[in-house]
PDB file of C-alpha atoms in Angstrom:
ATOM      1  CA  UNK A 177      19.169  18.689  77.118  1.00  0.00           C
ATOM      2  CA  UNK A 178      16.692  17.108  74.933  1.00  0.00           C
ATOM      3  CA  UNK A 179      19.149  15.929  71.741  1.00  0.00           C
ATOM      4  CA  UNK A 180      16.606  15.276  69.407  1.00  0.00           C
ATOM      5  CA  UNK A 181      12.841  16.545  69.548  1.00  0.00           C
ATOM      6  CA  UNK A 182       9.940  14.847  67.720  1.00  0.00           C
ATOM      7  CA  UNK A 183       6.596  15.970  67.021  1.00  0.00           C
ATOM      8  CA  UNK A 184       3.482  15.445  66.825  1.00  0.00           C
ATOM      9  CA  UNK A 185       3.592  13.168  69.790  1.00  0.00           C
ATOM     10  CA  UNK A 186       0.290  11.536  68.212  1.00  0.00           C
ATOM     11  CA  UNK A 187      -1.182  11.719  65.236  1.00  0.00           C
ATOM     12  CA  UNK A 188      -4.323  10.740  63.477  1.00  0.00           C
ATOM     13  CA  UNK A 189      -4.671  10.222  59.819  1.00  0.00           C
ATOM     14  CA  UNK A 190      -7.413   8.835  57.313  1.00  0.00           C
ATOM     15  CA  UNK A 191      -6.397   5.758  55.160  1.00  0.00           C
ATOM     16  CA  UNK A 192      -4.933   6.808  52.360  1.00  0.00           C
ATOM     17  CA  UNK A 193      -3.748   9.872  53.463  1.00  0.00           C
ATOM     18  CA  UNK A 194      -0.351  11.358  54.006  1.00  0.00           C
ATOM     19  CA  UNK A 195       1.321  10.917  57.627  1.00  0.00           C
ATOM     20  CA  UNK A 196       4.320  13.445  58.451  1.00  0.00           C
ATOM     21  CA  UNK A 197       6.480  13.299  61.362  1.00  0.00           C
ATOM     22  CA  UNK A 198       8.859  15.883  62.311  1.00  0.00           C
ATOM     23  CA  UNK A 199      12.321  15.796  64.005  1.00  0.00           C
ATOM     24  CA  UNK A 200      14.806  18.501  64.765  1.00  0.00           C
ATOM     25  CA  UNK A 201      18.276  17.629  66.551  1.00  0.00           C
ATOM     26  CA  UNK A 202      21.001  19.956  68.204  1.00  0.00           C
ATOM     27  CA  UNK A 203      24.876  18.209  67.366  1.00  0.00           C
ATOM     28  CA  UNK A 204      25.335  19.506  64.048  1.00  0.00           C
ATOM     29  CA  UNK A 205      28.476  16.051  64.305  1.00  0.00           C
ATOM     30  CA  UNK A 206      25.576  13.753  64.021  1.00  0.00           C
ATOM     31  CA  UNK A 207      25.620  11.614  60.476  1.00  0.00           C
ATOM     32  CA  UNK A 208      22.816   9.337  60.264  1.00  0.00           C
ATOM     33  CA  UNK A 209      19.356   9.985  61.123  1.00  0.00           C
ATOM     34  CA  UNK A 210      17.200   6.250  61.059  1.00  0.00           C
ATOM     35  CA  UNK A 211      13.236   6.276  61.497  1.00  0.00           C
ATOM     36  CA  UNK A 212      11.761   3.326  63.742  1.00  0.00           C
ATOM     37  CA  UNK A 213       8.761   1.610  63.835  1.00  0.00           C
ATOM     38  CA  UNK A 214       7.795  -0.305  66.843  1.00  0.00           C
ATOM     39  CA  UNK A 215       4.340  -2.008  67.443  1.00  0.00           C
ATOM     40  CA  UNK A 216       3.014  -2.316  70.936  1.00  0.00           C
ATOM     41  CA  UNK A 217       5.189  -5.324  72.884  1.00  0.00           C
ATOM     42  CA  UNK A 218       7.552  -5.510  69.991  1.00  0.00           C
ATOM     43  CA  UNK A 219      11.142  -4.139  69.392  1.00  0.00           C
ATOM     44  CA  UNK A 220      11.590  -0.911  67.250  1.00  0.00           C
ATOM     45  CA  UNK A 221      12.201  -2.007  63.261  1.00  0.00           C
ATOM     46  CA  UNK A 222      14.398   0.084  61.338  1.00  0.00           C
ATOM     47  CA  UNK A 223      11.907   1.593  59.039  1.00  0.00           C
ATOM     48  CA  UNK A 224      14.354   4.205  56.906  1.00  0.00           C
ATOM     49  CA  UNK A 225      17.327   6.039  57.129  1.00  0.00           C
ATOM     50  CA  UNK A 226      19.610   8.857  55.693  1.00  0.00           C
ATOM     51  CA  UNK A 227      22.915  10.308  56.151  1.00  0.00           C
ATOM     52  CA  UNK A 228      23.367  13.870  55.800  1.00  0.00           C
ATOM     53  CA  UNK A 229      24.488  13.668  52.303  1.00  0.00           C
ATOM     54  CA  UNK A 230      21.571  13.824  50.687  1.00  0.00           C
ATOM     55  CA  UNK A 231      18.429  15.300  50.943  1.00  0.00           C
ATOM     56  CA  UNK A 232      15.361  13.249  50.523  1.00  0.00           C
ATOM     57  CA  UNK A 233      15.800   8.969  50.633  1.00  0.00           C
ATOM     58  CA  UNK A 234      12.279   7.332  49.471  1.00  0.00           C
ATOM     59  CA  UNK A 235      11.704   3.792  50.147  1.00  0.00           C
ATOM     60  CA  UNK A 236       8.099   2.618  49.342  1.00  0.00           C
ATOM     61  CA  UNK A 237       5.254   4.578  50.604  1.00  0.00           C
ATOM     62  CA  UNK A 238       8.366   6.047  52.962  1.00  0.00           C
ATOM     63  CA  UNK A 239      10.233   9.663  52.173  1.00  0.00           C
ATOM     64  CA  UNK A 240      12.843  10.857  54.675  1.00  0.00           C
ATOM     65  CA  UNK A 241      13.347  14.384  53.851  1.00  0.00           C
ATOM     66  CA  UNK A 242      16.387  16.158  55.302  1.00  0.00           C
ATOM     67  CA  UNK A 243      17.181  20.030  56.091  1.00  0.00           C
ATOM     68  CA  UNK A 244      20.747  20.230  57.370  1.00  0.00           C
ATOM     69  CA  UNK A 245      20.792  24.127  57.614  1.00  0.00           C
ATOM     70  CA  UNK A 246      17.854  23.567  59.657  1.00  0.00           C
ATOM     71  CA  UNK A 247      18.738  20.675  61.746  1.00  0.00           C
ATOM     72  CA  UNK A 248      15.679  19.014  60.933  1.00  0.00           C
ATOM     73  CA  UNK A 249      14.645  16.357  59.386  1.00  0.00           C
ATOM     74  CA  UNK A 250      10.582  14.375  58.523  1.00  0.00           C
ATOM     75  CA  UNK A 251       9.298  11.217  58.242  1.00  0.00           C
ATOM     76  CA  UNK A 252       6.266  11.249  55.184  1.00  0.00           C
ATOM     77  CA  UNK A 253       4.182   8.098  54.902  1.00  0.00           C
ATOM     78  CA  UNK A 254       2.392   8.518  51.655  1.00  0.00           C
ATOM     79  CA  UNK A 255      -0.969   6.069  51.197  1.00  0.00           C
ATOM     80  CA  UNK A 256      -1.142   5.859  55.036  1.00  0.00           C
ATOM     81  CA  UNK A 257      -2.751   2.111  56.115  1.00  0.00           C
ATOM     82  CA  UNK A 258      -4.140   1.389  59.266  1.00  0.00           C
ATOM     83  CA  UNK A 259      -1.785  -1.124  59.453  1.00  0.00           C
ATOM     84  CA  UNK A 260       0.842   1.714  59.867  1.00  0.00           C
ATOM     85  CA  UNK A 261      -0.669   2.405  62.895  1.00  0.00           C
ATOM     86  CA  UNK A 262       2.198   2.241  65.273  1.00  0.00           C
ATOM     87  CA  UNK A 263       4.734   4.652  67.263  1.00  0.00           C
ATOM     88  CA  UNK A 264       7.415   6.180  65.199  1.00  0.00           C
ATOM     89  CA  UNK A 265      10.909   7.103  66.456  1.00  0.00           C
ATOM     90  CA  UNK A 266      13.432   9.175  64.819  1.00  0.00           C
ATOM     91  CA  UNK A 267      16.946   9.117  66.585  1.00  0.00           C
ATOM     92  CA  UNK A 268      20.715  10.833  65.547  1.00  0.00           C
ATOM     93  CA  UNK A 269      23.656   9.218  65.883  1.00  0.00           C
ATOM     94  CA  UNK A 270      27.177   9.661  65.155  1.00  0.00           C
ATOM     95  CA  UNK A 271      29.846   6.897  64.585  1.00  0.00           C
ATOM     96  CA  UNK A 272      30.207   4.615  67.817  1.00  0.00           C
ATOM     97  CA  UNK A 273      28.366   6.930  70.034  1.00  0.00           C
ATOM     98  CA  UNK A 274      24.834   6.207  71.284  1.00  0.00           C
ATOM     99  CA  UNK A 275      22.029   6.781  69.699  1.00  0.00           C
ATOM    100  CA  UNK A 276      19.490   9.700  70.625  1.00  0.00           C
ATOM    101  CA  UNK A 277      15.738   9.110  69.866  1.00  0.00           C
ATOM    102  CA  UNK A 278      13.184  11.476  69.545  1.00  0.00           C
ATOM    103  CA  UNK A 279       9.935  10.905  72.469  1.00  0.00           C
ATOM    104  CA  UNK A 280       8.216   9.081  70.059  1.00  0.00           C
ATOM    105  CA  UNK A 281       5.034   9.984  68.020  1.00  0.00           C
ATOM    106  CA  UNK A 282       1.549   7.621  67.769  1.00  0.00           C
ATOM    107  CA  UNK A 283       0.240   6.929  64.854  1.00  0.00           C
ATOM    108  CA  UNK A 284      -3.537   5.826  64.122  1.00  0.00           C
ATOM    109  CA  UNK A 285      -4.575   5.422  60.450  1.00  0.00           C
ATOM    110  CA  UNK A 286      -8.246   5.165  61.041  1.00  0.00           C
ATOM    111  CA  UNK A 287     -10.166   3.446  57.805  1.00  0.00           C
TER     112      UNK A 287
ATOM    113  CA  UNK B 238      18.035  -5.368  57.827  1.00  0.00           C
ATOM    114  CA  UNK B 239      20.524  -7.275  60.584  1.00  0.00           C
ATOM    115  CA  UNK B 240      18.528  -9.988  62.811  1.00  0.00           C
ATOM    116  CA  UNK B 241      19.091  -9.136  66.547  1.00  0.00           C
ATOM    117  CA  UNK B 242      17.193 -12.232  69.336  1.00  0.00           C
ATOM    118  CA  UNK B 243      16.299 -11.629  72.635  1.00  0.00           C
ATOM    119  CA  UNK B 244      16.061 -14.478  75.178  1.00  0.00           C
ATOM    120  CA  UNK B 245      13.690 -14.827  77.162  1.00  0.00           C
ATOM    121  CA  UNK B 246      11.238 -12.556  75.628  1.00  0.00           C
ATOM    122  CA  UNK B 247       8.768 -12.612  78.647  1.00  0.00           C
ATOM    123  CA  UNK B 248       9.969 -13.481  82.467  1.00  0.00           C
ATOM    124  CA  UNK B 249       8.598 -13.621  85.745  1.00  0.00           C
ATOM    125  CA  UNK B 250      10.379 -13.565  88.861  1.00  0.00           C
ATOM    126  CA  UNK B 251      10.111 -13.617  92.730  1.00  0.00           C
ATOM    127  CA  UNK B 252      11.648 -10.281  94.243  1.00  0.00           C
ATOM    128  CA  UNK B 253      15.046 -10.785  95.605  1.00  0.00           C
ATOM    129  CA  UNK B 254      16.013 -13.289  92.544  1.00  0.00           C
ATOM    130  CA  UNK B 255      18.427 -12.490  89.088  1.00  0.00           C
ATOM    131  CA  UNK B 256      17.171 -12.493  85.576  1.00  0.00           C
ATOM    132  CA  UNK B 257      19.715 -12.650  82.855  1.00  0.00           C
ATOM    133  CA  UNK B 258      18.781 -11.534  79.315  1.00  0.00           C
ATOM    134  CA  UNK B 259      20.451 -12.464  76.549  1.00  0.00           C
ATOM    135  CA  UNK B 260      21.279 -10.791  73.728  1.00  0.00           C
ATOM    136  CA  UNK B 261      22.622 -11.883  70.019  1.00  0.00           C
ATOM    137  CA  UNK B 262      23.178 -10.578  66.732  1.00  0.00           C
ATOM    138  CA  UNK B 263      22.753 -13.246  64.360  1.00  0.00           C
ATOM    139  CA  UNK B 264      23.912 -12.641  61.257  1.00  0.00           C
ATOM    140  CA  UNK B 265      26.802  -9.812  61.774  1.00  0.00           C
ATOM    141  CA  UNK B 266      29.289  -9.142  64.362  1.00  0.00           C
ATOM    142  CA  UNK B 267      28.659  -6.703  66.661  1.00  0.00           C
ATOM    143  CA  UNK B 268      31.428  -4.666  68.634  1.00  0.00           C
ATOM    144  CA  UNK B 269      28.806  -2.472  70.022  1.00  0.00           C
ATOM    145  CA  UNK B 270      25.514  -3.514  71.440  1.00  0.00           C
ATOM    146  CA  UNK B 271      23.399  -1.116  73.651  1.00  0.00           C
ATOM    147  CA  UNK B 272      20.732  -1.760  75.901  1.00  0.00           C
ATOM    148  CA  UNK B 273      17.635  -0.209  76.763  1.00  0.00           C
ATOM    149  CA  UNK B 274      14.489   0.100  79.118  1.00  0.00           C
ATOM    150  CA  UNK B 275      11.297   1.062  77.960  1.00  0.00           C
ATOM    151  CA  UNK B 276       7.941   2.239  79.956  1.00  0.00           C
ATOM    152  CA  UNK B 277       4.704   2.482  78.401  1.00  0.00           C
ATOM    153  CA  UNK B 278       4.231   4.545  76.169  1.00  0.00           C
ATOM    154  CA  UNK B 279       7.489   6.382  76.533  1.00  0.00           C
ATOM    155  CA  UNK B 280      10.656   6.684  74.116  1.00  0.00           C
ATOM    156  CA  UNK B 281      13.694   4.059  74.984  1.00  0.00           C
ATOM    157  CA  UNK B 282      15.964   5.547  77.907  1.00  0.00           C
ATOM    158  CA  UNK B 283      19.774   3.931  77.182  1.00  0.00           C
ATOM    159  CA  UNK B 284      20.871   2.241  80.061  1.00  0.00           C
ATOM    160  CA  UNK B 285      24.509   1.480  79.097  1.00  0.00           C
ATOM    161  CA  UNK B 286      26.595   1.005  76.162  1.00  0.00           C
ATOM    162  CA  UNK B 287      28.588  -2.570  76.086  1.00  0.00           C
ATOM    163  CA  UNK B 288      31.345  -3.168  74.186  1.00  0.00           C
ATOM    164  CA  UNK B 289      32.805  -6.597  73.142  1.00  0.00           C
ATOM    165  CA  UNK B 290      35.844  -7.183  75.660  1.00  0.00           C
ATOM    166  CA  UNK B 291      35.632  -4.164  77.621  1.00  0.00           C
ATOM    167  CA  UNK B 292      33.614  -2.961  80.596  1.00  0.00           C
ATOM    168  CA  UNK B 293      30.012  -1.716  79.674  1.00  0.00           C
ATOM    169  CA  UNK B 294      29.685   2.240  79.868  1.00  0.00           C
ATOM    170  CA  UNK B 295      26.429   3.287  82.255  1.00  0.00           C
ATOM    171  CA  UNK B 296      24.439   5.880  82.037  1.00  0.00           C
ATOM    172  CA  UNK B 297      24.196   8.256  84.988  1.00  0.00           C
ATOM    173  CA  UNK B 298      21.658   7.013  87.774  1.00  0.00           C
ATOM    174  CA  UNK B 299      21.733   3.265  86.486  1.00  0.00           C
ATOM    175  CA  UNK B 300      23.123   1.383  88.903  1.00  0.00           C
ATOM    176  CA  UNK B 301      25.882  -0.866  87.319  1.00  0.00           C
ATOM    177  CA  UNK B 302      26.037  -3.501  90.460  1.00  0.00           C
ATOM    178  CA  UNK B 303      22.525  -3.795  89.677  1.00  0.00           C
ATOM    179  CA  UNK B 304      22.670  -4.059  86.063  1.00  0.00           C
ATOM    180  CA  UNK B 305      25.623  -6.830  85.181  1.00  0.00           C
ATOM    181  CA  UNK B 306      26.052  -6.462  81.431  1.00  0.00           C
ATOM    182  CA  UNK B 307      28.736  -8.732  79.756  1.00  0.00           C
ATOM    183  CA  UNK B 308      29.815  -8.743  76.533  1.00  0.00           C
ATOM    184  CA  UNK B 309      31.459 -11.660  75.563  1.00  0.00           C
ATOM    185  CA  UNK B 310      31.881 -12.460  72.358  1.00  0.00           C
ATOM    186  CA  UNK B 311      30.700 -10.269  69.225  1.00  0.00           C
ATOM    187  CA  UNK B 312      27.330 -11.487  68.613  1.00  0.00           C
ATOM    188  CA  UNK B 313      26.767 -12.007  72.352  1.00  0.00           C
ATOM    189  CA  UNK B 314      25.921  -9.720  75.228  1.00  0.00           C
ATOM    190  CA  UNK B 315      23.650 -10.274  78.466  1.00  0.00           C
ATOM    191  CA  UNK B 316      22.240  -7.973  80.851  1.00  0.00           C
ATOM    192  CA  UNK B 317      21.270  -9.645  84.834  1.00  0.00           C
ATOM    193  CA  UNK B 318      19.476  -8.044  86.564  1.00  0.00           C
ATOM    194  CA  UNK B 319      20.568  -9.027  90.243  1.00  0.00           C
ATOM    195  CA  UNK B 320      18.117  -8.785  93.310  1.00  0.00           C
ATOM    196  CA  UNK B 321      14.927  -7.864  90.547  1.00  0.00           C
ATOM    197  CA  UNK B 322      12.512  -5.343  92.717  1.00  0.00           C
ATOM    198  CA  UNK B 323       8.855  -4.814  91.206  1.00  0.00           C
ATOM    199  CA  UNK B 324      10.295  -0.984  90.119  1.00  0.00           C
ATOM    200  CA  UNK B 325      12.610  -2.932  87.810  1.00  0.00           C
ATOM    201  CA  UNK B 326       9.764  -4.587  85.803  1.00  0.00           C
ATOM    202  CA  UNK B 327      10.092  -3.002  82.668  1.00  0.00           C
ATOM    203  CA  UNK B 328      10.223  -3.787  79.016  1.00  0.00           C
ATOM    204  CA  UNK B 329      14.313  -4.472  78.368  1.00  0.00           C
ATOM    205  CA  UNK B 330      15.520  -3.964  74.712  1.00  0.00           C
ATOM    206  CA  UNK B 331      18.798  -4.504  73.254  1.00  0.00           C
ATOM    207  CA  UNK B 332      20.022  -3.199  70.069  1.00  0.00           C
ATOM    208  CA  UNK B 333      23.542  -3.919  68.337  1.00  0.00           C
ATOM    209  CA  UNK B 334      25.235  -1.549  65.632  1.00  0.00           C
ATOM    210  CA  UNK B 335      26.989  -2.991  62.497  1.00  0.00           C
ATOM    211  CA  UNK B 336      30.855  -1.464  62.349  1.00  0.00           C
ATOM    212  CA  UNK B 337      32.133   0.386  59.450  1.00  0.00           C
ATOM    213  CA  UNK B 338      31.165   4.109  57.680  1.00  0.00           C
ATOM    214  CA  UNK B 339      27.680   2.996  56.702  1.00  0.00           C
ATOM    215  CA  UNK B 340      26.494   1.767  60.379  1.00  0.00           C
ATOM    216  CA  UNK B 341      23.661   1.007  61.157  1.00  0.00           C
ATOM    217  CA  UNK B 342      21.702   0.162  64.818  1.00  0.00           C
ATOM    218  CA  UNK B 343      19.279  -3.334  64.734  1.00  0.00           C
ATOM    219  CA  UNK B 344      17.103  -3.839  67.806  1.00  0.00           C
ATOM    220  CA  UNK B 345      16.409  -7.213  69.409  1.00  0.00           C
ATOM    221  CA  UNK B 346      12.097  -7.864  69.941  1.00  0.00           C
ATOM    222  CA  UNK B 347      12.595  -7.231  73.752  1.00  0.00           C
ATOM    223  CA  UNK B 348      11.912  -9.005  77.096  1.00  0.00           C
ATOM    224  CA  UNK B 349       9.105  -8.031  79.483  1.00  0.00           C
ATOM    225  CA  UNK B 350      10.369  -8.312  82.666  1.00  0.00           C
ATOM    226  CA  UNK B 351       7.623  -8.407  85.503  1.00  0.00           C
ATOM    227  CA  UNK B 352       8.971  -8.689  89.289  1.00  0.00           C
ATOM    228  CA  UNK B 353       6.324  -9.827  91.553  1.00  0.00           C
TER     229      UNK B 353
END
């Protein structure tokens, strides 16, 4: 059973657009939800991250907002750059369990 | 954030040989480190969970004669990968999780591992 779904798996915006990125989990026990940015041949980056506390987390041009009665939650990358362009992963966790990531979602910001 | 190495980050290797990969967290201890395998253009699959002075937990279907993980010390843990086939060249990642309420997982730049 797929823990965590992601979607759009790709994803196409103009520069200076807004990107968003949407994840929806199942284990209502999870308590932190961290975005990821990996380029191509690289290791994912922690990019953002919330715990189900709160609501929305901003960070930059990057919002994490956070439904818990839906089990979902969104990655929003205001002023998109092309040199966002790279694959996003959300994942759930809970406390010293693994980690469940989302299939992933490829992002082109075209100038 | 936390600064996690991999070493090597790019191998190749003769079928029928080991690869070792090491691991390290570099400015925080790790308890917990994970490791991963990557295709293209796919999400990370977990491979096994390795905890400092214990066996590693595997996930189901990878083979853990196959896929020696030690973890040693806390900012140290290695994954060989014994008698290396061309279906095990892959893209190997390792990631290791800060302890305490506010965790957090840091992931290591990866090794390309290509078996010829």
């Amino acid at each position: 059973q797929q823990q965590v779904k992601q979607s759009p798996q790709s994803l196409i915006v103009q520069k200076g657009g807004i990107s968003i990125i949407n994840c929806a989990y199942e284990n209502t026990a999870f308590d932190y939800f961290p975005w990821y940015q990996q380029f191509p041949g690289k290791g994912p980056a922690l990019l953002i991250a919330i715990r189900p506390d709160v609501s929305e987390k901003k960070e930059g041009r990057f919002t994490i907002s956070f439904n818990k009665s839906a089990k979902q939650f969104s990655l929003h990358i205001m002023d998109s750059q092309p040199g966002d362009s790279a694959t996003y992963f959300c994942a759930a966790s809970m406390a010293g369990n693994q980690f469940y990531f989302g299939t992933g979602t490829s992002l082109t910001v075209i100038p | 954030g936390a600064v996690v190495s991999q070493h090597p980050s790019w191998v190749i290797c003769k079928s029928g040989t080991s690869v070792k990969i090491e691991c390290r967290s570099l400015d925080f201890q790790a308890t917990t480190m994970f490791w991963y395998r990557q295709f293209p253009k796919q999400s990370l699959m977990l491979m096994a969970t390795s905890n400092e002075g214990s066996k590693a937990t595997y996930e189901q279907g990878v083979e853990k004669d196959k896929f020696l993980i030690n973890h040693a010390s806390l900012t140290l843990s290695t994954l060989t990968v014994t008698s290396a086939h061309p279906e095990d060249s892959s893209f190997y990642i390792c990631s290791a999780e800060t302890s305490g309420i506010a965790y957090e997982q840091f992931f290591g730049p990866g090794t390309r591992l290509t078996v010829l």
